[in-house]
Tab-separated table of C-alpha atoms and ligand atoms in Angstrom:
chain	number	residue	atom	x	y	z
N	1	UNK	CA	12.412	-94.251	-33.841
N	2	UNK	CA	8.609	-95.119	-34.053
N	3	UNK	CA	7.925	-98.634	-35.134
N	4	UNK	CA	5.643	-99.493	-37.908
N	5	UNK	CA	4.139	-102.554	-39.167
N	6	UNK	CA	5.192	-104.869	-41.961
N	7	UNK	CA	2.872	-107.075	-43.774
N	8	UNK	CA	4.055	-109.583	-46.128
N	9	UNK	CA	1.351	-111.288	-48.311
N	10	UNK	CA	1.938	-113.334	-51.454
N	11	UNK	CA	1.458	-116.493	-52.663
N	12	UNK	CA	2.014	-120.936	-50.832
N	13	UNK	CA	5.913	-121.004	-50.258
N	14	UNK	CA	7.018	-117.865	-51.776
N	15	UNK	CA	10.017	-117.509	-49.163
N	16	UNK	CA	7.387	-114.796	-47.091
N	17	UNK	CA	8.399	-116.324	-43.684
N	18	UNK	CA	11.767	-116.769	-43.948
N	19	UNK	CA	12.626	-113.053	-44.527
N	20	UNK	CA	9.515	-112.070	-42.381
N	21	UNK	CA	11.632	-114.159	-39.597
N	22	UNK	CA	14.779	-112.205	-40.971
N	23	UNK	CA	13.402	-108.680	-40.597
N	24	UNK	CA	11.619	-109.501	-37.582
N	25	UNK	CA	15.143	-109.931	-35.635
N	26	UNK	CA	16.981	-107.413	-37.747
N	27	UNK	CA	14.364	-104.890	-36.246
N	28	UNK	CA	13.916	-106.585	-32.567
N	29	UNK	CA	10.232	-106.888	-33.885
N	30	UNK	CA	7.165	-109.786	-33.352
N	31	UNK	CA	6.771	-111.984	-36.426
N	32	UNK	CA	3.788	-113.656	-36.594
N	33	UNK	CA	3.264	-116.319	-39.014
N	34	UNK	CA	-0.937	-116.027	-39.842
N	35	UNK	CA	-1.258	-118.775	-41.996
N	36	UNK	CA	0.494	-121.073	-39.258
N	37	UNK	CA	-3.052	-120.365	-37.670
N	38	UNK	CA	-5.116	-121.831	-40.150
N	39	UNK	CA	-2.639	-124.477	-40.454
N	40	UNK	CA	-3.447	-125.177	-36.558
N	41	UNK	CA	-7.316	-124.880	-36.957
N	42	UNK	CA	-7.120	-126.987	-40.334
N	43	UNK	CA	-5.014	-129.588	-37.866
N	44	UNK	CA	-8.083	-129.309	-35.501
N	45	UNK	CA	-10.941	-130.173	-37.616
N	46	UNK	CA	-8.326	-133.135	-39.234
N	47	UNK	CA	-8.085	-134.404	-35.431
N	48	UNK	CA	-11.525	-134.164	-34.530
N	49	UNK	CA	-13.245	-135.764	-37.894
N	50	UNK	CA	-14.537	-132.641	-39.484
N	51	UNK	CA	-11.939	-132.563	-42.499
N	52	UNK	CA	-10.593	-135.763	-44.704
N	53	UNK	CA	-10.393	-136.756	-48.068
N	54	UNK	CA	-14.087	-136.720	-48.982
N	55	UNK	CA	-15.392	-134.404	-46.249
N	56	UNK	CA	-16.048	-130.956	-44.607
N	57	UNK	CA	-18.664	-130.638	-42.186
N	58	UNK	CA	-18.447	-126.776	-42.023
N	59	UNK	CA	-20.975	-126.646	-39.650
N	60	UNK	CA	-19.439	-128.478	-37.624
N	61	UNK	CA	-16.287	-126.625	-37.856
N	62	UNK	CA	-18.408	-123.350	-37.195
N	63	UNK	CA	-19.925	-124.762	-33.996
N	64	UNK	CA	-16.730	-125.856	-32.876
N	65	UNK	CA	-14.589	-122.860	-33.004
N	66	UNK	CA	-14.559	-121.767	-29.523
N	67	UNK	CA	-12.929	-124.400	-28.508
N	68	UNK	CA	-10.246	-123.928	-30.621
N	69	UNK	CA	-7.509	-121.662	-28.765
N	70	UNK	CA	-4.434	-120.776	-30.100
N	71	UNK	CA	-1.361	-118.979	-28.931
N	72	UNK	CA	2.153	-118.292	-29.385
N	73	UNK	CA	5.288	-118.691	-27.414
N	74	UNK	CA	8.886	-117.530	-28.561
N	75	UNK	CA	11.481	-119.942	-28.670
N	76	UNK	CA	15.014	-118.953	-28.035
N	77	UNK	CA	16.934	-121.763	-29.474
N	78	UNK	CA	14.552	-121.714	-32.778
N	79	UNK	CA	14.169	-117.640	-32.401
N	80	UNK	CA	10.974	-117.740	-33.430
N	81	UNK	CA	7.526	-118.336	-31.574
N	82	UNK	CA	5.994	-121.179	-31.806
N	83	UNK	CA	2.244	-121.912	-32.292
N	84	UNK	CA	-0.003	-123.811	-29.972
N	85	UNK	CA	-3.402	-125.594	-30.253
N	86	UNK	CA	-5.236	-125.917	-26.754
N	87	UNK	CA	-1.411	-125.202	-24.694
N	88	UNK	CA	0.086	-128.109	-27.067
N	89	UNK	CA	2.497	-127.026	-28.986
N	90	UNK	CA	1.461	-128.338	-33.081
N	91	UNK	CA	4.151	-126.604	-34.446
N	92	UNK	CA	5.606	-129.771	-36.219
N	93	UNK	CA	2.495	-131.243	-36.463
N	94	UNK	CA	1.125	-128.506	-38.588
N	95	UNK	CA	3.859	-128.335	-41.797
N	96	UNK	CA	2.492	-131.597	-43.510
N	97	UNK	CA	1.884	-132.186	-46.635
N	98	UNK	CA	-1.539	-133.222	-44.946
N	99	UNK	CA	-2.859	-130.338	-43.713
N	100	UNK	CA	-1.510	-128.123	-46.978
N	101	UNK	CA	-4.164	-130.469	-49.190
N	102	UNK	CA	-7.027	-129.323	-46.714
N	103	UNK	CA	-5.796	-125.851	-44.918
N	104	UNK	CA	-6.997	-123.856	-47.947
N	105	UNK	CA	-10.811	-125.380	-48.189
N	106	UNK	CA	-10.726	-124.421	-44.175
N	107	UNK	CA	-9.102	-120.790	-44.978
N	108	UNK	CA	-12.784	-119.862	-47.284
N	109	UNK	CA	-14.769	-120.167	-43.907
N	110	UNK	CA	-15.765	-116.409	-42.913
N	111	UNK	CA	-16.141	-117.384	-39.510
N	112	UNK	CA	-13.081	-118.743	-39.325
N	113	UNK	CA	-11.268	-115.819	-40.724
N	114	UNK	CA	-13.230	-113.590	-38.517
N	115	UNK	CA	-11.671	-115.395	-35.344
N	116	UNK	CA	-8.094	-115.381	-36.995
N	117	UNK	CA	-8.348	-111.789	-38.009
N	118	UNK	CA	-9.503	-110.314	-34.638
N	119	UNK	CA	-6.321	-112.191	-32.994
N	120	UNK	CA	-4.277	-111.132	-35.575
N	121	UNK	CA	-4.965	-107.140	-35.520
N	122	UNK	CA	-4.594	-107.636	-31.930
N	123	UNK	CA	-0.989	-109.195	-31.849
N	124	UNK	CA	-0.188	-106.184	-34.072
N	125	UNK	CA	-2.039	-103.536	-31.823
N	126	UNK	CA	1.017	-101.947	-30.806
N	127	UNK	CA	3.157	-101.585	-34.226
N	128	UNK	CA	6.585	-103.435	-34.317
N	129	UNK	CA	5.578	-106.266	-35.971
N	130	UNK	CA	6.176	-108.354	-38.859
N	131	UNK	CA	3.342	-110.370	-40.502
N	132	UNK	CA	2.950	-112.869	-43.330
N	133	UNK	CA	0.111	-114.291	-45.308
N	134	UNK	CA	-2.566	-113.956	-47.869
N	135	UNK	CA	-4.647	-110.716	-46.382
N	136	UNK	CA	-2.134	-108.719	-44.126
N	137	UNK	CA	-1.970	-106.062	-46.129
N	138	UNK	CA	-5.929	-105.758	-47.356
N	139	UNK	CA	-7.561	-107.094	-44.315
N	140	UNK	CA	-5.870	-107.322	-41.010
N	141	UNK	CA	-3.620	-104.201	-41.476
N	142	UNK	CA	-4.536	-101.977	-44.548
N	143	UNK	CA	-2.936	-98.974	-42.838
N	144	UNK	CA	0.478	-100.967	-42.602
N	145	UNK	CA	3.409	-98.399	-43.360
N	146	UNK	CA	4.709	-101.102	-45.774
N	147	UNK	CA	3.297	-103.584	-47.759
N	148	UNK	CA	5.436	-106.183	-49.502
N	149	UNK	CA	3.658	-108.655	-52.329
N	150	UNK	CA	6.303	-112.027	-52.937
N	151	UNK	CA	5.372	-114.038	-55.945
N	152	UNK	CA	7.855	-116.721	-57.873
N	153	UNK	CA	7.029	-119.714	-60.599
N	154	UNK	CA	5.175	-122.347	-59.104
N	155	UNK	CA	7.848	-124.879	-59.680
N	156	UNK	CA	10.209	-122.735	-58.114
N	157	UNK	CA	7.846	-122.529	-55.311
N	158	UNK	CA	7.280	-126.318	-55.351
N	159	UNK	CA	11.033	-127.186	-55.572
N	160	UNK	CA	11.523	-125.343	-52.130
N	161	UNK	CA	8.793	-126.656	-50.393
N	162	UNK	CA	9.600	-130.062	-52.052
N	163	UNK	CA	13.452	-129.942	-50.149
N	164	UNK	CA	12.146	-128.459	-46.950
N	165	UNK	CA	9.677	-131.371	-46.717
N	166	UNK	CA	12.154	-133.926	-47.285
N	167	UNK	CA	14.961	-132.550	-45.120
N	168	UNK	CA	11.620	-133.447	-42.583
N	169	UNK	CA	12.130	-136.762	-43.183
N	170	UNK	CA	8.446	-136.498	-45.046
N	171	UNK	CA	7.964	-138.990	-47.890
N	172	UNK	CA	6.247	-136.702	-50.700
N	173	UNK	CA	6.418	-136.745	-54.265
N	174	UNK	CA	7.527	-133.253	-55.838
N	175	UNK	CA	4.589	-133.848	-58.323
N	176	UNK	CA	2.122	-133.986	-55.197
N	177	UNK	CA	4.002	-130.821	-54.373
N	178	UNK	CA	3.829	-128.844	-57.432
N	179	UNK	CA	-0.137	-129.865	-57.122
N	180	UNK	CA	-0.675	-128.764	-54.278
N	181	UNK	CA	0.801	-125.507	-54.265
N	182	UNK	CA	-1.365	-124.907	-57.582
N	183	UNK	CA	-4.686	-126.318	-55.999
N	184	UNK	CA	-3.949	-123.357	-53.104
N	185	UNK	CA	-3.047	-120.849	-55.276
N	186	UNK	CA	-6.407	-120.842	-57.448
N	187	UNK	CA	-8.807	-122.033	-53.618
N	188	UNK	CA	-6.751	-118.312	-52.018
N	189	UNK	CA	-7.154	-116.424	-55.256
N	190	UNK	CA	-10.514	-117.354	-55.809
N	191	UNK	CA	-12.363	-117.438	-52.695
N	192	UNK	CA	-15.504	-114.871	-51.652
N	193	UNK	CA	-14.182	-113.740	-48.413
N	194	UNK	CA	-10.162	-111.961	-48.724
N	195	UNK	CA	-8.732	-113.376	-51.580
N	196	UNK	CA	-5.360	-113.386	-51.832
N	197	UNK	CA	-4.858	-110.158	-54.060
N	198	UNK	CA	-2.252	-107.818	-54.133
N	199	UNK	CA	-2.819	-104.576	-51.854
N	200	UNK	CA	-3.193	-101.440	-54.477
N	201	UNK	CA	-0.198	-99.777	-52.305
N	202	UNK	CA	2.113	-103.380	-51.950
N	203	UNK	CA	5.422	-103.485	-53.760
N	204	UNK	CA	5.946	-106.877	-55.801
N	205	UNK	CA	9.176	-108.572	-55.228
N	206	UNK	CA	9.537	-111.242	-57.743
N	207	UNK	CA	11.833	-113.790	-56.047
N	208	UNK	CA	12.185	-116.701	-58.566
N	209	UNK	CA	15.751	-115.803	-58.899
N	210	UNK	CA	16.958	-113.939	-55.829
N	211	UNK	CA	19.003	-115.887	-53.540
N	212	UNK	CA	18.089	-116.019	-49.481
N	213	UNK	CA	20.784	-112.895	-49.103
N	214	UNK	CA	19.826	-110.847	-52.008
N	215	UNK	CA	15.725	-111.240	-50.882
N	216	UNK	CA	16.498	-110.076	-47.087
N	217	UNK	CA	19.028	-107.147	-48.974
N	218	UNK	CA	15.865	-105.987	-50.829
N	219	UNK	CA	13.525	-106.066	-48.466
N	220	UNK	CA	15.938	-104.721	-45.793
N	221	UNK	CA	16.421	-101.444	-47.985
N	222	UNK	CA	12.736	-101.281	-48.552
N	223	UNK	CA	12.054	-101.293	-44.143
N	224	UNK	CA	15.111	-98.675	-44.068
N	225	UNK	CA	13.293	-96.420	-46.603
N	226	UNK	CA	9.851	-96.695	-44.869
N	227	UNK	CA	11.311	-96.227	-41.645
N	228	UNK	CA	13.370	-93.116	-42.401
N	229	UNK	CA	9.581	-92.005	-44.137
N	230	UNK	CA	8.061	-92.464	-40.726
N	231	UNK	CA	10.481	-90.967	-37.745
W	301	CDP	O1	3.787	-121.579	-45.952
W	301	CDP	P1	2.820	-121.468	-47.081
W	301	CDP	O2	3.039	-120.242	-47.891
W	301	CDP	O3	2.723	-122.712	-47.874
W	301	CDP	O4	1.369	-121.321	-46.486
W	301	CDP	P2	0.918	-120.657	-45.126
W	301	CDP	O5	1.378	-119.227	-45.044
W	301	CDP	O6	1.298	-121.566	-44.028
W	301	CDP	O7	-0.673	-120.623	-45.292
W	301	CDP	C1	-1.406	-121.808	-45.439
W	301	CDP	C2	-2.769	-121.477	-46.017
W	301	CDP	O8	-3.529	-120.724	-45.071
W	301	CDP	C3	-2.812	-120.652	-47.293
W	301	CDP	O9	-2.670	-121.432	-48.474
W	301	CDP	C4	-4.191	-119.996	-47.198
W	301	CDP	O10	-5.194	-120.864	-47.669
W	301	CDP	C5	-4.377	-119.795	-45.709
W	301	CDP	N1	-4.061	-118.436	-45.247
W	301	CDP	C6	-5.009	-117.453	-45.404
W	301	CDP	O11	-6.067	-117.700	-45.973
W	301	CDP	N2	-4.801	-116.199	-44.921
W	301	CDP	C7	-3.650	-115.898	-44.304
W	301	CDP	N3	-3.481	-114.661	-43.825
W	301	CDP	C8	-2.648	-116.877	-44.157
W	301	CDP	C9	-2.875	-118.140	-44.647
């Protein structure tokens, strides 16, 4: 059966990754979690003083981006691959509260979109792959064979990120939550370069009241038909 490619865009903590992970081992496919890498660059210019509360030196940021080199190793016991900064693994690192309040500002920088992107069309050279974020389907892959577009309430959104923070052990507030995931919504929606906007050809799933099963079900049926489309 030929393999095809998957993107899965939509807006912060719609539930993309979890059934992008789902598929992605239902199929024997890559998944590759894009905004984890401007999570990892975001952590970067956090680490080395070029992001903070009052602060972006973009220029900075610009200058330094070939020394920023990230990569991806699978994990068996997590079954997923992890993402690394300079061969250190930032995969925990990278899911703060922390670097959600700045990841966004860092995500409007062209040239740093231009380095993500080329990576990213290159993981998914070969087809069989499953890929989340804001600009899969408009950007990195706009020939994907199918296009999925996940939006829920914001406070359903914020509720979910709220628990998987705390079963971290992170001390947030669900109000800081719910702020945040607002603040990202209108920076990815309203920046110049890729906005997050739905691809003409995606099909909306609204998942504000689909359980885990019933969301994986959906989407499953949707691969299935796309898949049968393209033997
Ligand atoms: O997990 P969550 O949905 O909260 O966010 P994420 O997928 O980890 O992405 C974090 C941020 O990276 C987003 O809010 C965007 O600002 C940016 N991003 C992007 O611009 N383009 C992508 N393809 C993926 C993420």
């Amino acid at each position: 059966m030929n393999k095809i490619t998957i993107a899965i865009d939509g807006f912060s903590s719609t539930g993309k990754s979890t059934v992008a992970k789902q598929i992605a081992k239902h199929l024997g496919y890559v998944y590759v979690d894009s905004g984890a890498m401007y999570r990892a660059i975001t952590y970067f210019a956090m680490q080395n003083g070029i992001i903070g509360e009052n602060y972006f030196k973009v220029e900075d940021l610009i200058a330094q981006l070939p020394n920023v080199n990230l990569h991806f190793e699978f994990n068996k016991q997590l079954g997923f691959a992890e993402v690394y900064l300079n061969g250190i693994n930032i995969e925990k690192e990278i899911r703060t509260l922390e670097v959600s309040r700045f990841v966004s500002k860092v995500a409007t920088v062209s040239q740093v979109r231009e380095q993500l992107v080329k990576q990213q069309k290159k993981l998914g050279q070969n087809k069989g792959v499953v890929m989340d974020g804001r600009d899969i389907g408009t950007v990195v892959f706009p020939d994907a064979e199918l296009k999925i577009f996940m939006v829920a309430s914001a406070e359903k959104r914020a509720t979910r990120r709220y628990k998987e923070l705390l079963a971290r052990g992170d001390k947030v507030s669900y109000e800081d939550v719910l702020k945040n995931v607002e603040e990202r919504d209108f920076t990815d929606t309203n920046r110049k370069d890729s906005p997050l906007v739905k691809a003409h050809d995606a099909i909306e799933i609204d998942n504000s009241d689909l359980t885990l099963e019933e969301q994986f079900n959906r989407v499953l049926e949707l691969v299935n038909t796309t898949l049968a489309e393209n033997k």
